[in-house]
Amino acid sequence: MSLSSILEDGAAPETQSQEPHRPTVGFVSLGCPKNLVDSEVMMGLLHRGGAQLTPRAEDAEILVVNTCSFIDSAKQESVDTILEMVQHKIGNGGKAQRLIVAGCLVERYRDEIMKNIPEVDAVVGTGELEAILEAAGLNRPTPERSNSPFAILTTAQIERHASSVNQHSRPDGHGAQLAYESSAPSSTDGLIVGQGGVPSSEAATTSRPEGDLREQQGRFSREAWDGATAALPSYLYSDETPRILTTPRASAYIKIAEGCDHPCSFCIIPQLRGKFRSRPLASIVAEAKSLIAQGVREITLIGQDTTCYGEDLPKDEATGKRPELADLLDALAPLPGLKWLRFLYAYPNKITTRLLESIAKHDTVAKYLDVPLQHASANVLRRMKRGGTADRFLQIIDKARAIIPGLVLRTSFIVGFPGETEADFEELLAFIQAAKIDWLGVFSYSDEEGAGAFELDQKVPKRTIEARRRKLMKLQQKISTKARKQWIGRELDILVEGESEETELLWQGRSLDQAPEIDGKVLINDFGPHEVLVPGTFYRAEITESHDYDVVARILE
């Protein structure tokens, strides 16, 4: 398994006698963008701690696999990847001396990983990112902070390279669960962001009342998990935490919160990630300014539930109110140099009028709402411990579209949840026809030990689950095909990413209506007045053709 190229040390080399050995580290990151940010933070910590990052697993002295444990297929991929990295330690001519496993799989199977895969030298949980240094054997004191905003590299010393992340699993824009090689084209970049000081754990001084109540009710219990630590993860990175970006030159994620308090019965993320906790607004703004100063023009805000942002933070002394997601959008949207801003993972009952109005009033904020609804049948939603009905969801969508003209809607559903009847599924199909959703993903229900739904009866046969998933996606394909035809003739700004993932005969990019990695693409077959296009650059384009999920464009200027 080859790793993509990564940032190398840009500092002037010292003589061999003066410079201590800098171990080489190779990284594989699996899972969602939230996990990707954790990988970027660990890479930043390792780089600042004296390691150098290598693009080739066979050249790495230390290998790190940041795992996902959301559903069975993700767990299997994580295990397969760990075993593949083991081969670089015990064979294949590799030079790896240490293998570290990090992330969600560690929170769930800490002891079992060490017991069943003895080649693993250390494990690092989701709330232990700073422990990556000790795990890698880098316990030297942190270098003193210089006058530069970068302790290791100044802006002038940053040499841009491609992503260090070799593999990133995600559901594609059409709902299939697939594993991808690095989605970034060959021109993607790595850079250090953040201060050189010791990263601070910015745990909120208060917590959400819902989270406290659900903790008392046992929502976060991990007693049945062999080897799980008693304390829930509480770590939060800050704008002072070193971080190496692995996304394309113009784009970056900012994690604005961590953890989740919701009671969803199909999900074990609260046990894996801990209680919901927000980063201070000032820290997020400072990080955004730093990213923009490095050339980032598109920022995507992420968290397990971004719409709960601020509910656990202290009240402002002047206003007597806690900050909200709308306040964060208002603070970030006007930043000079920022062109696109969006947020992902909204909870339906947290979509306030003020939030919608904030989206509508800023040109830089994508008219885009990502609301994972999970289902439309009240019966299934009740068993999921989500609440809501198809009619209520349609009301929310109608209100959002009335306040935000041209709104693009993304959602995801789970089919085959225990107790889902044929009538429930037909209700979901009817909802999708009525809602006319722009981007839609579908997950087949996965029975996860530790989740509330694991104990439910009336399990749906796998064959039925897959048949329902295919039927739903066939319906969505028709809806999407019709919607994409409406794009023909439109002129819009697109962010060019590089050569198409499917063929070198085309290039690809995205519009503001398409989130990184998960939505359709704009395929480019005509460069217009340009001989070449520069990845990470915005161009004006006209849509000339449409397909089921993607569109084709020619560059105008």
Coordinates of C-alpha atoms in Angstrom, one line a residue:
M1 CA 0.0 0.0 0.0
S2 CA 1.7 3.2 -1.1
L3 CA 1.2 6.5 0.8
S4 CA 0.8 9.8 -1.1
S5 CA 3.7 12.3 -0.8
I6 CA 3.8 14.4 2.3
L7 CA 5.4 17.6 3.6
E8 CA 9.1 17.3 4.1
D9 CA 11.2 19.4 6.4
G10 CA 11.8 22.8 4.8
A11 CA 14.3 24.0 7.4
A12 CA 17.9 24.4 6.4
P13 CA 19.8 21.2 7.2
E14 CA 22.4 21.2 9.9
T15 CA 25.5 19.1 9.9
Q16 CA 25.1 15.4 10.5
S17 CA 26.9 15.7 13.9
Q18 CA 24.6 18.4 15.1
E19 CA 21.2 17.0 14.1
P20 CA 19.7 14.1 16.0
H21 CA 18.1 11.3 14.2
R22 CA 14.6 12.2 12.9
P23 CA 12.5 9.0 12.6
T24 CA 10.4 8.7 9.5
V25 CA 6.6 8.2 10.0
G26 CA 4.1 7.0 7.5
F27 CA 0.4 7.6 8.0
V28 CA -2.8 5.9 6.9
S29 CA -6.1 7.6 7.8
L30 CA -9.5 5.9 7.5
G31 CA -13.0 7.2 8.1
C32 CA -14.8 10.5 7.9
P33 CA -13.4 14.1 7.6
K34 CA -13.6 14.4 11.4
N35 CA -11.1 11.5 11.7
L36 CA -9.0 13.1 8.9
V37 CA -8.6 16.2 11.1
D38 CA -7.4 14.0 13.9
S39 CA -4.8 12.5 11.6
E40 CA -3.7 16.0 10.5
V41 CA -3.3 17.0 14.2
M42 CA -1.2 13.9 15.0
M43 CA 1.0 14.5 12.0
G44 CA 1.5 18.0 13.1
L45 CA 2.4 16.9 16.6
L46 CA 4.9 14.3 15.3
H47 CA 6.5 16.8 12.9
R48 CA 6.9 19.3 15.6
G49 CA 8.3 16.6 17.9
G50 CA 11.1 15.9 15.5
A51 CA 9.8 13.3 13.1
Q52 CA 9.8 13.5 9.4
L53 CA 6.9 12.2 7.4
T54 CA 7.4 9.9 4.4
P55 CA 5.1 9.1 1.5
R56 CA 6.2 5.5 1.3
A57 CA 5.2 2.8 3.8
E58 CA 8.3 0.8 2.9
D59 CA 10.5 3.7 4.0
A60 CA 8.7 4.4 7.3
E61 CA 10.4 3.5 10.6
I62 CA 7.1 4.2 12.4
L63 CA 3.7 3.4 10.9
V64 CA 0.4 4.9 12.2
V65 CA -3.1 3.7 11.2
N66 CA -5.9 6.0 12.3
T67 CA -9.0 3.7 12.3
C68 CA -12.7 4.0 11.9
S69 CA -15.2 1.8 13.9
F70 CA -18.6 3.2 12.8
I71 CA -20.0 0.2 11.1
D72 CA -18.9 -3.4 10.4
S73 CA -17.4 -2.6 7.0
A74 CA -15.4 0.2 8.5
K75 CA -14.1 -2.0 11.3
Q76 CA -13.1 -4.7 8.8
E77 CA -11.3 -2.2 6.6
S78 CA -9.4 -0.9 9.7
V79 CA -8.3 -4.4 10.7
D80 CA -7.3 -5.3 7.1
T81 CA -5.2 -2.1 6.9
I82 CA -3.5 -2.8 10.2
L83 CA -2.6 -6.3 9.0
E84 CA -1.3 -4.8 5.8
M85 CA 1.0 -2.5 7.7
V86 CA 2.2 -5.4 9.8
Q87 CA 3.7 -6.8 6.7
H88 CA 5.9 -3.7 6.4
K89 CA 7.2 -4.4 9.9
I90 CA 7.8 -8.1 9.6
G91 CA 8.4 -8.6 5.9
N92 CA 8.4 -7.2 2.4
G93 CA 11.7 -5.6 3.0
G94 CA 10.2 -2.8 5.1
K95 CA 12.1 -0.9 7.7
A96 CA 9.2 -0.2 10.1
Q97 CA 10.2 -0.7 13.7
R98 CA 7.0 0.5 15.4
L99 CA 3.3 0.2 14.5
I100 CA 0.8 2.5 16.2
V101 CA -3.0 2.1 15.9
A102 CA -5.1 5.1 16.7
G103 CA -8.7 6.2 16.5
C104 CA -12.2 4.8 17.1
L105 CA -11.2 1.1 16.8
V106 CA -8.9 1.7 19.8
E107 CA -11.7 3.1 22.0
R108 CA -13.8 0.0 21.2
Y109 CA -11.2 -2.8 21.1
R110 CA -8.1 -1.4 22.9
D111 CA -7.0 -4.7 24.7
E112 CA -8.1 -7.0 21.8
I113 CA -5.9 -5.1 19.3
M114 CA -2.8 -5.5 21.5
K115 CA -3.6 -9.1 22.3
N116 CA -4.6 -10.3 18.9
I117 CA -2.1 -8.3 16.8
P118 CA 1.1 -8.5 18.8
E119 CA 3.0 -6.6 16.2
V120 CA 1.1 -3.4 17.3
D121 CA 3.4 -1.5 19.6
A122 CA 1.0 1.2 20.9
V123 CA -2.5 2.3 20.7
V124 CA -3.9 5.9 20.9
G125 CA -7.5 6.6 21.5
T126 CA -9.7 9.4 20.1
G127 CA -9.1 11.6 23.2
E128 CA -5.3 10.9 23.4
L129 CA -4.0 12.6 20.3
E130 CA -1.1 14.2 22.2
A131 CA 0.0 10.6 23.3
I132 CA 1.1 10.0 19.7
L133 CA 4.5 11.5 20.7
E134 CA 5.1 9.0 23.5
A135 CA 3.7 6.1 21.3
A136 CA 6.3 7.1 18.6
G137 CA 9.1 7.3 21.2
L138 CA 9.3 11.1 20.9
N139 CA 9.4 12.4 24.4
R140 CA 11.9 15.2 23.9
P141 CA 10.9 18.6 25.3
T142 CA 8.8 20.8 23.0
P143 CA 11.0 23.3 21.1
E144 CA 10.8 26.8 22.4
R145 CA 8.4 29.1 20.6
S146 CA 10.1 31.6 18.3
N147 CA 8.8 35.0 17.3
S148 CA 7.4 33.3 14.2
P149 CA 3.9 31.9 14.3
F150 CA 5.5 28.6 13.5
A151 CA 7.8 26.9 15.9
I152 CA 9.3 24.5 13.4
L153 CA 8.6 26.1 10.0
T154 CA 8.1 29.7 9.1
T155 CA 5.7 30.5 6.3
A156 CA 8.6 31.0 3.9
Q157 CA 10.0 27.6 4.8
I158 CA 6.9 25.7 4.0
E159 CA 7.3 23.5 1.0
R160 CA 4.0 22.3 -0.4
H161 CA 3.5 18.6 -1.2
A162 CA 0.7 16.2 -1.7
S163 CA -1.5 14.6 0.9
S164 CA 0.0 12.2 3.5
V165 CA -3.2 10.4 3.8
N166 CA -3.2 7.3 1.7
Q167 CA -6.6 5.9 2.2
H168 CA -9.9 7.6 3.2
S169 CA -13.2 5.7 3.4
R170 CA -16.4 7.4 2.8
P171 CA -19.9 6.9 1.4
D172 CA -19.9 8.3 -2.2
G173 CA -22.4 10.8 -3.5
H174 CA -24.6 8.0 -4.6
G175 CA -24.9 6.2 -1.3
A176 CA -22.6 3.2 -1.8
Q177 CA -20.1 2.4 0.9
L178 CA -16.7 2.4 -0.8
A179 CA -13.1 2.6 0.0
Y180 CA -11.1 5.1 -1.9
E181 CA -7.4 5.8 -2.5
S182 CA -6.6 9.4 -1.6
S183 CA -9.2 11.5 -3.3
A184 CA -6.9 14.4 -3.7
P185 CA -5.2 14.9 -7.1
S186 CA -1.5 14.9 -7.5
S187 CA -1.3 18.6 -6.9
T188 CA -2.8 18.6 -3.4
D189 CA -0.8 20.2 -0.7
G190 CA 0.4 19.8 2.9
L191 CA 1.2 22.6 5.2
I192 CA 1.7 23.3 8.8
V193 CA -0.9 25.5 10.5
G194 CA -1.1 26.6 14.1
Q195 CA 1.3 27.9 16.7
G196 CA 4.2 26.0 18.0
G197 CA 3.1 26.0 21.7
V198 CA 1.9 23.1 23.6
P199 CA -1.6 22.1 22.4
S200 CA -4.3 22.9 24.8
S201 CA -7.2 20.7 25.7
E202 CA -10.1 23.1 25.4
A203 CA -12.7 21.2 27.1
A204 CA -15.8 23.3 27.7
T205 CA -16.2 24.6 31.3
T206 CA -19.9 23.5 31.2
S207 CA -21.8 20.8 29.3
R208 CA -25.2 20.5 27.6
P209 CA -28.0 19.6 30.0
E210 CA -29.0 16.9 27.5
G211 CA -25.6 15.4 27.7
D212 CA -25.6 15.4 31.5
L213 CA -29.0 13.8 31.6
R214 CA -28.0 11.1 29.1
E215 CA -24.8 10.4 31.0
Q216 CA -26.9 9.7 34.1
Q217 CA -29.1 7.4 31.9
G218 CA -26.0 5.4 30.8
R219 CA -25.7 6.8 27.3
F220 CA -21.9 6.9 27.4
S221 CA -21.4 3.6 29.3
R222 CA -18.5 1.5 28.1
E223 CA -18.5 -1.0 31.0
A224 CA -19.1 -3.9 28.6
W225 CA -16.2 -3.0 26.4
D226 CA -13.1 -5.0 27.3
G227 CA -10.2 -2.7 27.9
A228 CA -12.0 0.6 27.4
T229 CA -10.7 3.4 29.6
A230 CA -13.1 4.6 32.3
A231 CA -12.8 8.2 31.4
L232 CA -14.5 9.4 28.2
P233 CA -12.4 11.3 25.7
S234 CA -12.3 15.0 26.4
Y235 CA -9.6 16.3 24.1
L236 CA -10.1 19.3 21.8
Y237 CA -7.4 20.7 19.5
S238 CA -7.0 24.5 19.3
D239 CA -5.7 27.1 16.9
E240 CA -2.3 26.7 18.7
T241 CA -2.1 23.0 17.9
P242 CA 0.3 22.1 15.1
R243 CA -1.5 20.5 12.2
I244 CA -0.5 19.3 8.7
L245 CA -3.2 19.8 6.1
T246 CA -3.7 16.9 3.7
T247 CA -6.6 18.4 1.7
P248 CA -6.2 20.2 -1.7
R249 CA -4.4 23.6 -1.7
A250 CA -7.4 25.8 -1.5
S251 CA -9.6 23.7 0.9
A252 CA -9.5 22.7 4.6
Y253 CA -11.7 21.3 7.3
I254 CA -12.1 22.9 10.7
K255 CA -13.5 20.8 13.5
I256 CA -15.6 23.1 15.6
A257 CA -16.8 20.5 18.1
E258 CA -16.2 17.0 19.2
G259 CA -18.4 14.2 20.7
C260 CA -22.1 13.8 20.7
D261 CA -24.9 13.7 23.3
H262 CA -27.8 12.5 21.0
P263 CA -29.5 9.1 22.0
C264 CA -29.6 7.6 18.5
S265 CA -30.0 3.9 19.0
F266 CA -28.0 2.8 15.9
C267 CA -24.9 4.8 16.8
I268 CA -22.0 4.2 19.2
I269 CA -20.1 7.4 18.4
P270 CA -21.0 9.0 21.8
Q271 CA -19.1 6.1 23.5
L272 CA -16.2 6.4 21.1
R273 CA -15.9 10.2 21.1
G274 CA -17.4 11.3 24.4
K275 CA -19.8 14.1 25.4
F276 CA -20.4 17.0 23.1
R277 CA -17.9 19.8 23.5
S278 CA -17.4 23.0 21.5
R279 CA -14.3 24.9 20.7
P280 CA -14.3 28.6 21.7
L281 CA -15.4 30.8 18.9
A282 CA -12.2 32.9 19.1
S283 CA -10.1 29.8 18.6
I284 CA -12.0 28.8 15.5
V285 CA -11.7 32.3 14.0
A286 CA -8.0 32.4 14.7
E287 CA -7.5 29.0 13.0
A288 CA -9.5 30.2 10.0
K289 CA -7.4 33.3 9.7
S290 CA -4.3 31.2 9.8
L291 CA -5.6 28.9 7.1
I292 CA -6.6 31.8 4.9
A293 CA -3.1 33.3 5.3
Q294 CA -1.7 30.0 3.9
G295 CA -3.9 30.2 0.8
V296 CA -7.0 28.3 1.9
R297 CA -10.1 29.7 0.2
E298 CA -12.7 27.1 1.1
I299 CA -13.4 26.1 4.7
T300 CA -15.8 23.3 5.7
L301 CA -16.9 23.3 9.3
I302 CA -17.4 19.9 10.8
G303 CA -18.5 18.2 14.0
Q304 CA -20.7 15.3 15.0
D305 CA -23.5 17.8 15.2
T306 CA -22.5 21.3 14.2
T307 CA -25.9 22.8 15.0
C308 CA -25.4 22.1 18.8
Y309 CA -22.3 24.4 18.6
G310 CA -21.9 26.6 21.6
E311 CA -24.6 25.1 23.8
D312 CA -21.9 24.0 26.2
L313 CA -19.9 27.2 26.2
P314 CA -20.0 29.9 28.9
K315 CA -22.4 32.7 28.3
D316 CA -21.0 36.0 27.0
E317 CA -20.8 38.5 29.8
A318 CA -22.0 41.4 27.6
T319 CA -25.0 39.6 25.9
G320 CA -25.8 37.0 28.5
K321 CA -26.1 34.4 25.7
R322 CA -24.0 31.5 24.5
P323 CA -22.5 31.6 21.0
E324 CA -24.4 29.7 18.3
L325 CA -23.5 28.3 14.9
A326 CA -25.1 31.4 13.4
D327 CA -22.7 33.6 15.4
L328 CA -19.8 31.5 14.1
L329 CA -20.9 31.9 10.5
D330 CA -21.3 35.6 11.0
A331 CA -17.8 35.8 12.4
L332 CA -16.2 33.7 9.6
A333 CA -18.1 34.7 6.5
P334 CA -16.6 38.3 6.2
L335 CA -13.0 37.2 6.7
P336 CA -10.9 38.7 3.8
G337 CA -9.6 36.0 1.4
L338 CA -12.3 33.5 2.2
K339 CA -14.4 32.5 -0.8
W340 CA -16.5 29.5 0.2
L341 CA -17.7 28.5 3.7
R342 CA -20.1 25.6 4.5
F343 CA -20.9 23.4 7.5
L344 CA -21.9 19.8 7.6
Y345 CA -24.0 17.5 9.8
A346 CA -27.0 19.5 11.0
Y347 CA -29.6 18.0 13.3
P348 CA -33.1 18.6 12.0
N349 CA -34.6 20.0 15.2
K350 CA -31.7 22.4 15.6
I351 CA -32.2 24.3 12.3
T352 CA -33.4 27.6 13.6
T353 CA -34.7 30.6 11.7
R354 CA -31.7 32.6 12.7
L355 CA -29.3 30.0 11.3
L356 CA -31.2 29.9 8.0
E357 CA -31.1 33.7 7.8
S358 CA -27.4 33.7 8.5
I359 CA -26.8 31.3 5.6
A360 CA -28.9 33.4 3.3
K361 CA -27.3 36.8 4.0
H362 CA -23.6 35.9 3.4
D363 CA -22.4 35.5 -0.2
T364 CA -19.5 33.3 1.0
V365 CA -21.7 30.8 2.8
A366 CA -22.9 28.0 0.7
K367 CA -26.6 27.8 0.2
Y368 CA -26.3 24.2 1.3
L369 CA -27.8 22.3 4.1
D370 CA -26.6 18.8 5.1
V371 CA -29.2 17.2 7.4
P372 CA -28.9 13.5 8.0
L373 CA -32.5 12.6 8.5
Q374 CA -31.9 8.8 8.8
H375 CA -35.6 7.9 7.9
A376 CA -39.0 9.4 7.2
S377 CA -41.3 6.9 9.0
A378 CA -42.3 8.0 12.5
N379 CA -42.3 4.4 13.5
V380 CA -38.7 3.8 12.5
L381 CA -37.6 7.3 13.8
R382 CA -39.1 6.5 17.2
R383 CA -37.2 3.2 17.4
M384 CA -34.1 5.0 16.3
K385 CA -34.7 7.5 19.2
R386 CA -34.5 10.3 16.7
G387 CA -38.1 11.6 16.6
G388 CA -39.7 13.5 13.8
T389 CA -42.1 12.6 11.0
A390 CA -42.1 12.9 7.2
D391 CA -44.6 15.9 7.4
R392 CA -42.4 17.7 10.0
F393 CA -39.3 17.2 7.9
L394 CA -41.1 18.5 4.8
Q395 CA -42.1 21.6 6.8
I396 CA -38.4 22.2 7.8
I397 CA -37.3 21.8 4.2
D398 CA -40.1 24.1 2.9
K399 CA -39.1 26.7 5.4
A400 CA -35.4 26.5 4.6
R401 CA -36.1 26.8 0.9
A402 CA -38.3 29.8 1.5
I403 CA -35.6 31.6 3.5
I404 CA -32.7 30.5 1.3
P405 CA -33.5 30.7 -2.4
G406 CA -31.7 28.1 -4.4
L407 CA -31.0 26.0 -1.4
V408 CA -29.2 22.7 -2.0
L409 CA -30.2 19.9 0.3
R410 CA -28.1 16.8 1.2
T411 CA -29.2 14.0 3.5
S412 CA -28.6 10.4 4.3
F413 CA -30.9 7.5 5.3
I414 CA -30.5 4.1 6.9
V415 CA -32.5 1.3 5.4
G416 CA -33.3 -2.0 7.1
F417 CA -33.4 -0.7 10.7
P418 CA -34.9 -3.3 13.0
G419 CA -38.7 -3.2 12.8
E420 CA -38.7 -1.4 9.4
T421 CA -41.7 -2.7 7.6
E422 CA -42.6 -2.6 3.9
A423 CA -45.0 0.2 4.8
D424 CA -42.3 2.1 6.5
F425 CA -40.0 1.8 3.5
E426 CA -42.8 2.9 1.1
E427 CA -43.3 6.0 3.3
L428 CA -39.6 6.7 3.0
L429 CA -39.8 6.4 -0.8
A430 CA -42.8 8.7 -0.9
F431 CA -40.9 11.3 1.2
I432 CA -37.9 11.3 -1.1
Q433 CA -40.2 11.9 -4.1
A434 CA -41.8 14.8 -2.3
A435 CA -38.7 16.3 -0.9
K436 CA -36.7 16.3 -4.1
I437 CA -33.3 16.1 -2.4
D438 CA -30.3 17.2 -4.3
W439 CA -27.7 14.9 -2.8
L440 CA -28.6 11.7 -1.0
G441 CA -26.6 8.9 0.6
V442 CA -28.0 5.5 1.8
F443 CA -26.5 3.2 4.4
S444 CA -27.5 -0.4 4.9
Y445 CA -28.3 -0.9 8.6
S446 CA -25.3 -2.4 10.5
D447 CA -26.0 -4.2 13.8
E448 CA -23.4 -2.7 16.2
E449 CA -22.8 -4.3 19.6
G450 CA -23.0 -1.6 22.2
A451 CA -25.6 0.4 20.3
G452 CA -29.2 0.4 21.6
A453 CA -30.6 -1.0 18.4
F454 CA -28.4 -4.2 18.9
E455 CA -30.9 -5.3 21.5
L456 CA -34.0 -4.7 19.3
D457 CA -35.9 -7.5 17.8
Q458 CA -37.5 -7.7 14.3
K459 CA -34.2 -7.7 12.5
V460 CA -34.6 -7.2 8.8
P461 CA -32.9 -9.9 6.6
K462 CA -29.7 -8.6 4.8
R463 CA -31.2 -9.6 1.4
T464 CA -34.2 -7.4 2.1
I465 CA -32.0 -4.5 3.3
E466 CA -29.9 -4.6 0.1
A467 CA -33.0 -4.8 -2.1
R468 CA -34.5 -1.7 -0.4
R469 CA -31.2 0.2 -0.7
R470 CA -31.0 -0.5 -4.4
K471 CA -34.7 0.5 -4.9
L472 CA -34.2 3.7 -3.1
M473 CA -31.0 4.6 -5.0
K474 CA -32.7 3.8 -8.3
L475 CA -35.4 6.3 -7.4
Q476 CA -32.9 8.9 -6.3
Q477 CA -31.0 8.4 -9.6
K478 CA -34.0 9.5 -11.5
I479 CA -34.5 12.5 -9.3
S480 CA -30.9 13.5 -9.6
T481 CA -30.8 13.0 -13.4
K482 CA -33.7 15.4 -13.7
A483 CA -32.1 17.9 -11.3
R484 CA -28.8 17.8 -13.1
K485 CA -30.4 18.6 -16.4
Q486 CA -31.5 21.9 -14.9
W487 CA -27.9 22.8 -14.6
I488 CA -27.3 22.9 -18.3
G489 CA -26.6 26.5 -19.4
R490 CA -25.7 27.8 -15.9
E491 CA -22.6 29.9 -15.4
L492 CA -20.9 29.4 -12.1
D493 CA -17.6 29.5 -10.3
I494 CA -15.9 26.2 -9.9
L495 CA -12.9 25.2 -7.8
V496 CA -10.6 23.1 -10.0
E497 CA -9.2 20.0 -8.2
G498 CA -7.1 18.4 -11.0
E499 CA -7.3 15.5 -13.3
S500 CA -10.5 13.4 -13.1
E501 CA -10.4 10.4 -10.8
E502 CA -12.0 8.3 -13.6
T503 CA -10.0 9.3 -16.7
E504 CA -7.0 11.5 -17.5
L505 CA -8.9 12.8 -20.5
L506 CA -11.0 15.0 -18.2
W507 CA -10.3 17.4 -15.3
Q508 CA -12.7 17.8 -12.4
G509 CA -13.8 20.5 -10.0
R510 CA -16.7 21.4 -7.8
S511 CA -19.2 24.2 -7.5
L512 CA -20.3 25.8 -4.2
D513 CA -23.3 23.4 -4.3
Q514 CA -21.0 20.4 -4.0
A515 CA -19.2 19.5 -0.8
P516 CA -15.8 17.9 -0.9
E517 CA -15.6 14.2 -1.4
I518 CA -19.3 13.3 -1.0
D519 CA -21.3 15.1 -3.8
G520 CA -21.2 15.0 -7.5
K521 CA -18.4 16.5 -9.6
V522 CA -18.1 19.1 -12.4
L523 CA -16.1 17.4 -15.2
I524 CA -14.1 19.7 -17.4
N525 CA -13.6 18.9 -21.1
D526 CA -12.8 22.3 -22.5
F527 CA -10.2 24.6 -20.9
G528 CA -11.5 27.6 -22.8
P529 CA -8.9 30.4 -23.1
H530 CA -6.4 28.5 -20.9
E531 CA -3.8 26.1 -22.1
V532 CA -3.6 24.6 -18.6
L533 CA -5.6 24.8 -15.4
V534 CA -4.1 25.3 -12.0
P535 CA -5.5 23.0 -9.3
G536 CA -6.8 24.9 -6.3
T537 CA -7.9 27.8 -8.5
F538 CA -11.4 29.2 -9.1
Y539 CA -12.6 29.6 -12.6
R540 CA -15.8 30.8 -14.3
A541 CA -17.5 28.0 -16.2
E542 CA -20.6 27.1 -18.2
I543 CA -22.4 23.7 -17.7
T544 CA -22.8 22.1 -21.1
E545 CA -23.9 18.5 -20.3
S546 CA -25.4 16.5 -17.5
H547 CA -25.3 12.9 -16.2
D548 CA -27.0 11.1 -13.3
Y549 CA -24.9 12.8 -10.6
D550 CA -22.1 14.8 -12.4
V551 CA -22.2 17.6 -14.9
V552 CA -19.8 18.6 -17.7
A553 CA -18.5 22.2 -18.1
R554 CA -16.3 24.4 -20.3
I555 CA -14.1 27.1 -18.8
L556 CA -15.2 30.6 -19.7
E557 CA -12.5 32.7 -17.9

